[in-house]
Amino acid sequence: MPAPVRRLDAASTPISAFAADVVAGLTATPKHLPPKYFYDHAGSALFERITQLPEYYPTRCEIDILQRRAADIAALLPPGAALIEFGSGSSSKTRILLAAAKNLGAYAPVDISAQFLQQQADALHREYPKLVVRPVAADFSQPFVLPDAVQIMPRSGFFPGSTIGNFEPHEAAAFLRNAGRILGRGSLLIIGVDLVKDTQVLQKAYNDAQGVTAAFNLNLLARINRELGAKFNLDGFEHHAFFNRERSRIEMHLAAIKRHRVRVCGECIDFRAGETIHTENSYKYSVESFGAMARGAGWKPLEVWTDARSYFSVHVLTFG
Ligand code: SAH
Ligand code: AVI
């Protein structure tokens, strides 16, 4: 019987790094904040609600592709491989692969949301008691170390959700190169990538009728209040999300309704009426543009599948 899930002992982002990034982003012009800070425990729970929304098509489309292709993916995974998942969240898509790939050696979910990760890893271990589960609380945009147990196994990567789209394109290419180094020559990466489509469909997905995406966006200010003792009035900001076709990205912003000042970590931050904090980009690719980026980062495309409407794509890549 393998050892139970190992406890995570540290938050993946030290408060001081969070404070420094918040002050740097809010004193810059235009104001911006890194989207990785959406994901404290409350943010992870809100993201799970987003995945259930009727307007948020990416999750349903990707699940459909993975369910149809699970056997093909399982056949490509080397026996005894460790599956390393980047940005695992609730690991719900992983369960589709685990049901098809019976001979995996281990599962290492990597996520910045440390407490949520621990809960999800514990739940997964209860469902799959024979699977070695080794959660890693880390920022995957920085160097991090894989657990010893998976270092000695062949490694395959899983990066669903189109989280790659939250990187700037040059950061996405750097991430892919680094993932190749972590996973090793000849390794596989199964990666979900959201596709360019009708503007209305895109904009609805980020402006849902129930306001869950707005709450997810505003949670960033709530988190700054909770962890850094700021006093943002959440009612003083509006959620804005729109498709910037020139840059091929959904932009999310928080717009100040009126002119005001907030103190954050000893700094006075002034807002003009209508001024925004740019909180997230979600880049949308074509199958070809993503393939070209992956090739430029040292990955060879092996397979690519889309859903019936070509809303979403799942690429299988091999490194080196
Ligand atoms: N894979 C899941 C969750 C996607 S949401 C799905 O497809 O539904 C994005 C996930 O990536 C969140 O769980 C978030 O906590 C994690 N994440 C975002 N930025 C991260 C970073 N820089 N390092 C590690 N994890 C990150
Ligand atoms: C995690 N990521 C791919 C989501 C996206 O669609 O860009 C985050 C999100 N932001 C708003 N809704 C969902």
Short mmCIF file of C-alpha atoms and ligand atoms in Angstrom, two decimals:
data_model
loop_
_atom_site.label_atom_id
_atom_site.label_comp_id
_atom_site.label_asym_id
_atom_site.label_seq_id
_atom_site.Cartn_x
_atom_site.Cartn_y
_atom_site.Cartn_z
CA MET A 1 0.00 0.00 0.00
CA PRO A 2 1.60 3.31 -0.99
CA ALA A 3 2.13 6.02 1.60
CA PRO A 4 -0.84 8.36 2.03
CA VAL A 5 -0.84 11.78 0.43
CA ARG A 6 2.09 13.73 1.83
CA ARG A 7 1.10 16.89 3.75
CA LEU A 8 1.97 20.22 2.23
CA ASP A 9 3.71 22.30 4.83
CA ALA A 10 4.02 25.77 3.30
CA ALA A 11 1.91 28.22 1.36
CA SER A 12 3.16 28.32 -2.23
CA THR A 13 3.38 32.13 -2.36
CA PRO A 14 5.07 33.93 0.53
CA ILE A 15 3.07 36.96 1.68
CA SER A 16 6.03 39.27 0.98
CA ALA A 17 6.13 38.29 -2.72
CA PHE A 18 2.35 38.84 -2.91
CA ALA A 19 2.70 42.29 -1.27
CA ALA A 20 5.58 43.28 -3.56
CA ASP A 21 3.68 42.21 -6.72
CA VAL A 22 0.50 44.02 -5.58
CA VAL A 23 2.35 47.27 -4.83
CA ALA A 24 4.31 47.06 -8.12
CA GLY A 25 1.14 46.40 -10.13
CA LEU A 26 -1.01 49.09 -8.48
CA THR A 27 1.68 51.81 -8.73
CA ALA A 28 2.30 51.04 -12.44
CA THR A 29 0.55 52.74 -15.36
CA PRO A 30 -1.77 51.21 -16.42
CA LYS A 31 -2.57 49.39 -13.16
CA HIS A 32 -2.43 45.61 -13.34
CA LEU A 33 -2.27 42.52 -11.09
CA PRO A 34 -0.97 39.02 -11.94
CA PRO A 35 -3.87 36.56 -12.49
CA LYS A 36 -2.14 33.83 -10.45
CA TYR A 37 -3.30 35.73 -7.33
CA PHE A 38 -6.96 34.95 -8.10
CA TYR A 39 -6.36 31.54 -6.59
CA ASP A 40 -6.58 31.56 -2.83
CA HIS A 41 -9.06 29.03 -1.40
CA ALA A 42 -12.06 31.30 -2.11
CA GLY A 43 -10.82 31.97 -5.66
CA SER A 44 -10.36 28.26 -6.39
CA ALA A 45 -13.91 27.58 -5.15
CA LEU A 46 -15.26 30.42 -7.36
CA PHE A 47 -13.39 29.03 -10.37
CA GLU A 48 -15.10 25.67 -9.77
CA ARG A 49 -18.46 27.49 -9.93
CA ILE A 50 -17.37 29.15 -13.20
CA THR A 51 -16.77 25.71 -14.73
CA GLN A 52 -20.46 24.84 -14.09
CA LEU A 53 -21.87 28.00 -15.71
CA PRO A 54 -23.98 27.58 -18.88
CA GLU A 55 -21.97 30.37 -20.60
CA TYR A 56 -18.51 28.94 -19.73
CA TYR A 57 -18.12 26.47 -22.62
CA PRO A 58 -14.37 25.59 -22.24
CA THR A 59 -14.78 23.05 -19.43
CA ARG A 60 -17.62 21.13 -21.10
CA CYS A 61 -15.88 21.14 -24.50
CA GLU A 62 -12.60 19.87 -23.07
CA ILE A 63 -14.32 17.17 -21.01
CA ASP A 64 -16.11 16.02 -24.16
CA ILE A 65 -12.80 15.75 -26.06
CA LEU A 66 -11.03 13.97 -23.18
CA GLN A 67 -13.87 11.48 -22.76
CA ARG A 68 -13.84 10.63 -26.46
CA ARG A 69 -10.02 10.38 -26.60
CA ALA A 70 -9.19 8.93 -23.17
CA ALA A 71 -8.31 5.50 -24.60
CA ASP A 72 -6.00 7.08 -27.24
CA ILE A 73 -4.28 9.14 -24.56
CA ALA A 74 -3.93 6.13 -22.24
CA ALA A 75 -2.30 4.16 -25.08
CA LEU A 76 0.32 6.91 -25.54
CA LEU A 77 1.29 7.13 -21.85
CA PRO A 78 4.35 4.99 -20.98
CA PRO A 79 3.55 2.21 -18.44
CA GLY A 80 4.44 3.30 -14.91
CA ALA A 81 4.59 6.98 -15.90
CA ALA A 82 4.08 9.74 -13.37
CA LEU A 83 1.41 12.19 -14.53
CA ILE A 84 2.42 15.75 -13.65
CA GLU A 85 -0.54 18.15 -13.84
CA PHE A 86 0.06 21.90 -14.03
CA GLY A 87 -2.72 23.95 -12.37
CA SER A 88 -4.71 20.91 -11.24
CA GLY A 89 -7.59 22.72 -9.45
CA SER A 90 -10.19 20.09 -8.56
CA SER A 91 -8.44 17.40 -10.70
CA SER A 92 -11.82 16.65 -12.27
CA LYS A 93 -10.40 16.18 -15.80
CA THR A 94 -7.63 13.98 -14.38
CA ARG A 95 -10.28 11.50 -13.27
CA ILE A 96 -11.18 10.95 -16.94
CA LEU A 97 -7.56 9.98 -17.69
CA LEU A 98 -7.19 7.91 -14.51
CA ALA A 99 -10.25 5.83 -15.46
CA ALA A 100 -8.63 4.97 -18.82
CA ALA A 101 -4.94 4.75 -17.83
CA LYS A 102 -4.78 1.92 -15.31
CA ASN A 103 -1.01 1.60 -15.17
CA LEU A 104 0.08 5.06 -14.06
CA GLY A 105 2.91 5.05 -11.52
CA ALA A 106 2.02 8.28 -9.72
CA TYR A 107 0.11 11.54 -9.95
CA ALA A 108 1.72 14.88 -9.02
CA PRO A 109 -0.76 17.79 -9.13
CA VAL A 110 1.05 21.16 -9.11
CA ASP A 111 -0.96 24.20 -8.00
CA ILE A 112 -0.42 27.59 -6.37
CA SER A 113 -3.63 27.31 -4.29
CA ALA A 114 -2.02 25.25 -1.50
CA GLN A 115 -4.97 24.54 0.80
CA PHE A 116 -7.37 23.73 -2.06
CA LEU A 117 -4.69 21.48 -3.60
CA GLN A 118 -4.27 19.53 -0.35
CA GLN A 119 -8.05 18.97 -0.07
CA GLN A 120 -8.35 17.83 -3.68
CA ALA A 121 -5.31 15.54 -3.43
CA ASP A 122 -6.73 13.95 -0.25
CA ALA A 123 -10.08 13.38 -1.99
CA LEU A 124 -8.39 11.84 -5.03
CA HIS A 125 -6.30 9.55 -2.84
CA ARG A 126 -9.48 8.33 -1.09
CA GLU A 127 -10.95 7.48 -4.53
CA TYR A 128 -7.75 5.86 -5.84
CA PRO A 129 -6.07 4.40 -2.72
CA LYS A 130 -3.49 2.49 -4.80
CA LEU A 131 -2.31 5.58 -6.68
CA VAL A 132 0.78 7.39 -5.37
CA VAL A 133 -0.40 11.03 -5.09
CA ARG A 134 2.27 13.69 -4.50
CA PRO A 135 0.85 17.25 -4.54
CA VAL A 136 3.28 20.10 -5.16
CA ALA A 137 2.27 23.57 -3.91
CA ALA A 138 4.25 25.78 -6.26
CA ASP A 139 4.11 28.62 -8.74
CA PHE A 140 4.68 26.84 -12.04
CA SER A 141 5.94 30.04 -13.67
CA GLN A 142 9.00 29.77 -11.38
CA PRO A 143 11.48 26.88 -11.05
CA PHE A 144 10.17 24.15 -8.70
CA VAL A 145 11.29 20.69 -7.64
CA LEU A 146 9.33 17.52 -8.33
CA PRO A 147 8.90 15.03 -5.46
CA ASP A 148 11.57 12.28 -5.25
CA ALA A 149 8.98 9.55 -5.97
CA VAL A 150 8.24 10.94 -9.44
CA GLN A 151 11.85 11.91 -10.31
CA ILE A 152 12.68 8.24 -10.88
CA MET A 153 9.67 7.52 -13.15
CA PRO A 154 9.08 8.44 -16.80
CA ARG A 155 7.01 11.62 -16.69
CA SER A 156 4.03 12.82 -18.74
CA GLY A 157 2.51 16.29 -18.44
CA PHE A 158 -1.15 17.31 -18.34
CA PHE A 159 -2.08 21.01 -18.63
CA PRO A 160 -5.84 21.29 -19.20
CA GLY A 161 -8.22 24.24 -18.90
CA SER A 162 -6.41 26.53 -21.37
CA THR A 163 -4.52 27.94 -18.38
CA ILE A 164 -1.65 28.38 -20.89
CA GLY A 165 -3.84 31.19 -22.30
CA ASN A 166 -3.41 33.20 -19.09
CA PHE A 167 0.29 33.66 -19.91
CA GLU A 168 1.52 36.31 -22.33
CA PRO A 169 2.59 34.45 -25.52
CA HIS A 170 6.31 34.85 -24.72
CA GLU A 171 5.68 33.54 -21.18
CA ALA A 172 3.68 30.63 -22.62
CA ALA A 173 6.64 29.70 -24.84
CA ALA A 174 9.01 29.94 -21.85
CA PHE A 175 6.63 27.78 -19.79
CA LEU A 176 6.55 25.13 -22.52
CA ARG A 177 10.36 25.04 -22.74
CA ASN A 178 10.64 24.73 -18.98
CA ALA A 179 7.97 22.01 -18.86
CA GLY A 180 10.05 20.10 -21.45
CA ARG A 181 13.09 20.31 -19.16
CA ILE A 182 11.06 19.11 -16.15
CA LEU A 183 9.34 16.27 -18.01
CA GLY A 184 12.38 15.15 -20.04
CA ARG A 185 13.26 14.31 -23.63
CA GLY A 186 10.66 12.10 -25.33
CA SER A 187 7.99 12.96 -22.76
CA LEU A 188 4.36 13.74 -23.62
CA LEU A 189 2.34 16.83 -22.81
CA ILE A 190 -1.45 16.77 -23.12
CA ILE A 191 -2.56 20.39 -23.20
CA GLY A 192 -5.95 22.08 -23.55
CA VAL A 193 -6.09 25.28 -25.61
CA ASP A 194 -9.13 27.48 -26.13
CA LEU A 195 -9.75 28.59 -29.73
CA VAL A 196 -10.70 31.90 -31.39
CA LYS A 197 -14.43 32.01 -32.12
CA ASP A 198 -17.46 34.25 -32.38
CA THR A 199 -17.01 37.37 -30.18
CA GLN A 200 -20.46 36.99 -28.58
CA VAL A 201 -19.75 33.44 -27.43
CA LEU A 202 -16.39 34.52 -25.99
CA GLN A 203 -17.72 37.60 -24.22
CA LYS A 204 -20.69 35.75 -22.68
CA ALA A 205 -18.31 33.17 -21.20
CA TYR A 206 -16.62 35.94 -19.19
CA ASN A 207 -19.79 37.95 -18.40
CA ASP A 208 -22.11 35.32 -16.98
CA ALA A 209 -25.65 36.22 -15.98
CA GLN A 210 -25.21 35.03 -12.36
CA GLY A 211 -22.17 37.26 -11.80
CA VAL A 212 -19.85 34.45 -10.72
CA THR A 213 -17.01 35.66 -12.97
CA ALA A 214 -17.45 39.17 -11.53
CA ALA A 215 -17.17 37.70 -8.01
CA PHE A 216 -14.04 35.76 -9.08
CA ASN A 217 -12.49 38.99 -10.40
CA LEU A 218 -13.46 41.01 -7.29
CA ASN A 219 -12.07 38.29 -5.02
CA LEU A 220 -8.63 39.59 -5.95
CA LEU A 221 -9.37 42.83 -4.08
CA ALA A 222 -11.04 40.88 -1.26
CA ARG A 223 -7.87 38.78 -0.98
CA ILE A 224 -5.69 41.92 -0.82
CA ASN A 225 -7.96 43.16 1.99
CA ARG A 226 -7.77 39.81 3.84
CA GLU A 227 -4.05 39.14 3.50
CA LEU A 228 -2.51 42.60 3.22
CA GLY A 229 -4.91 44.58 5.44
CA ALA A 230 -6.05 46.95 2.65
CA LYS A 231 -9.56 48.44 2.69
CA PHE A 232 -10.79 48.20 -0.90
CA ASN A 233 -14.54 48.82 -1.09
CA LEU A 234 -15.66 46.07 -3.45
CA ASP A 235 -18.85 47.99 -4.27
CA GLY A 236 -16.63 50.73 -5.70
CA PHE A 237 -15.45 48.51 -8.61
CA GLU A 238 -17.12 46.93 -11.64
CA HIS A 239 -16.17 43.77 -13.53
CA HIS A 240 -15.30 44.46 -17.19
CA ALA A 241 -14.51 41.66 -19.64
CA PHE A 242 -14.27 41.96 -23.43
CA PHE A 243 -12.60 40.31 -26.41
CA ASN A 244 -9.65 42.25 -27.83
CA ARG A 245 -9.61 40.77 -31.33
CA GLU A 246 -6.36 42.48 -32.36
CA ARG A 247 -4.51 40.78 -29.48
CA SER A 248 -6.71 37.64 -29.67
CA ARG A 249 -7.45 37.75 -25.95
CA ILE A 250 -10.24 38.22 -23.45
CA GLU A 251 -9.23 41.02 -21.10
CA MET A 252 -10.61 41.24 -17.58
CA HIS A 253 -10.44 44.50 -15.65
CA LEU A 254 -11.78 45.97 -12.42
CA ALA A 255 -13.03 49.50 -13.09
CA ALA A 256 -13.23 52.12 -10.30
CA ILE A 257 -16.72 53.62 -10.33
CA LYS A 258 -15.58 56.97 -8.92
CA ARG A 259 -12.39 58.81 -8.02
CA HIS A 260 -10.95 57.57 -4.72
CA ARG A 261 -7.80 56.63 -2.80
CA VAL A 262 -6.91 53.32 -1.10
CA ARG A 263 -3.91 52.57 1.15
CA VAL A 264 -2.18 49.31 0.32
CA CYS A 265 0.93 48.20 2.26
CA GLY A 266 1.65 51.80 3.24
CA GLU A 267 1.27 53.14 -0.34
CA CYS A 268 -1.52 55.54 -1.35
CA ILE A 269 -3.13 54.26 -4.54
CA ASP A 270 -5.25 56.85 -6.39
CA PHE A 271 -8.01 55.88 -8.80
CA ARG A 272 -9.63 58.14 -11.38
CA ALA A 273 -13.32 57.52 -12.15
CA GLY A 274 -13.38 54.72 -14.74
CA GLU A 275 -9.70 53.80 -14.26
CA THR A 276 -9.15 50.06 -14.40
CA ILE A 277 -6.89 47.42 -12.89
CA HIS A 278 -6.09 44.91 -15.65
CA THR A 279 -6.41 41.56 -13.86
CA GLU A 280 -6.29 38.86 -16.53
CA ASN A 281 -5.73 38.04 -20.18
CA SER A 282 -7.07 34.82 -21.63
CA TYR A 283 -5.43 34.32 -25.03
CA LYS A 284 -7.32 32.39 -27.68
CA TYR A 285 -5.29 30.53 -30.31
CA SER A 286 -5.93 28.72 -33.56
CA VAL A 287 -4.82 25.08 -33.82
CA GLU A 288 -2.04 26.29 -36.15
CA SER A 289 -0.85 29.26 -34.07
CA PHE A 290 -0.62 27.11 -30.94
CA GLY A 291 1.16 24.32 -32.85
CA ALA A 292 3.72 26.84 -34.15
CA MET A 293 4.37 28.16 -30.64
CA ALA A 294 4.79 24.62 -29.26
CA ARG A 295 7.23 23.72 -32.08
CA GLY A 296 9.22 26.91 -31.37
CA ALA A 297 9.50 25.78 -27.73
CA GLY A 298 10.93 22.36 -28.69
CA TRP A 299 7.70 20.29 -28.75
CA LYS A 300 6.49 18.22 -31.73
CA PRO A 301 2.72 17.99 -32.26
CA LEU A 302 1.60 14.32 -32.25
CA GLU A 303 -2.19 14.68 -32.20
CA VAL A 304 -4.77 17.44 -31.99
CA TRP A 305 -8.46 16.99 -31.34
CA THR A 306 -11.30 19.51 -31.23
CA ASP A 307 -14.96 19.34 -30.18
CA ALA A 308 -17.76 19.30 -32.78
CA ARG A 309 -18.00 23.13 -32.93
CA SER A 310 -14.19 23.63 -32.89
CA TYR A 311 -14.51 25.76 -29.76
CA PHE A 312 -11.65 24.04 -27.90
CA SER A 313 -8.60 21.91 -28.73
CA VAL A 314 -6.55 19.25 -26.94
CA HIS A 315 -3.00 18.84 -28.26
CA VAL A 316 -0.66 15.92 -27.59
CA LEU A 317 2.97 17.02 -27.89
CA THR A 318 6.29 15.21 -27.47
CA PHE A 319 9.48 16.94 -26.31
CA GLY A 320 12.76 17.00 -28.21
N1 SAH B 1 -7.00 22.32 -14.46
C1 SAH B 1 -8.28 22.77 -13.93
C2 SAH B 1 -8.18 24.14 -13.23
C3 SAH B 1 -7.91 25.30 -14.17
S1 SAH B 1 -7.99 26.85 -13.29
C4 SAH B 1 -9.29 22.80 -15.04
O1 SAH B 1 -8.92 22.58 -16.19
O2 SAH B 1 -10.48 23.03 -14.76
C5 SAH B 1 -6.29 27.28 -13.23
C6 SAH B 1 -5.57 26.51 -12.12
O3 SAH B 1 -4.18 26.83 -12.20
C7 SAH B 1 -6.03 26.90 -10.72
O4 SAH B 1 -6.20 25.75 -9.94
C8 SAH B 1 -4.90 27.78 -10.18
O5 SAH B 1 -4.75 27.71 -8.80
C9 SAH B 1 -3.70 27.24 -10.93
N2 SAH B 1 -2.67 28.24 -11.20
C10 SAH B 1 -2.83 29.45 -11.81
N3 SAH B 1 -1.64 30.08 -11.91
C11 SAH B 1 -0.72 29.24 -11.35
C12 SAH B 1 0.70 29.32 -11.18
N4 SAH B 1 1.39 30.39 -11.58
N5 SAH B 1 1.33 28.28 -10.59
C13 SAH B 1 0.62 27.17 -10.19
N6 SAH B 1 -0.71 27.06 -10.32
C14 SAH B 1 -1.38 28.07 -10.90
C1 AVI B 2 -8.01 29.28 -15.75
N1 AVI B 2 -8.27 30.07 -16.95
C2 AVI B 2 -7.95 29.34 -18.15
C3 AVI B 2 -9.59 30.70 -16.97
C4 AVI B 2 -9.81 31.43 -18.33
O1 AVI B 2 -10.84 31.16 -18.95
O2 AVI B 2 -8.95 32.21 -18.73
C5 AVI B 2 -9.78 31.67 -15.83
C6 AVI B 2 -11.06 32.43 -15.91
N2 AVI B 2 -11.16 33.73 -15.85
C7 AVI B 2 -12.43 34.07 -15.95
N3 AVI B 2 -13.15 32.98 -16.12
C8 AVI B 2 -12.32 31.93 -16.08
#
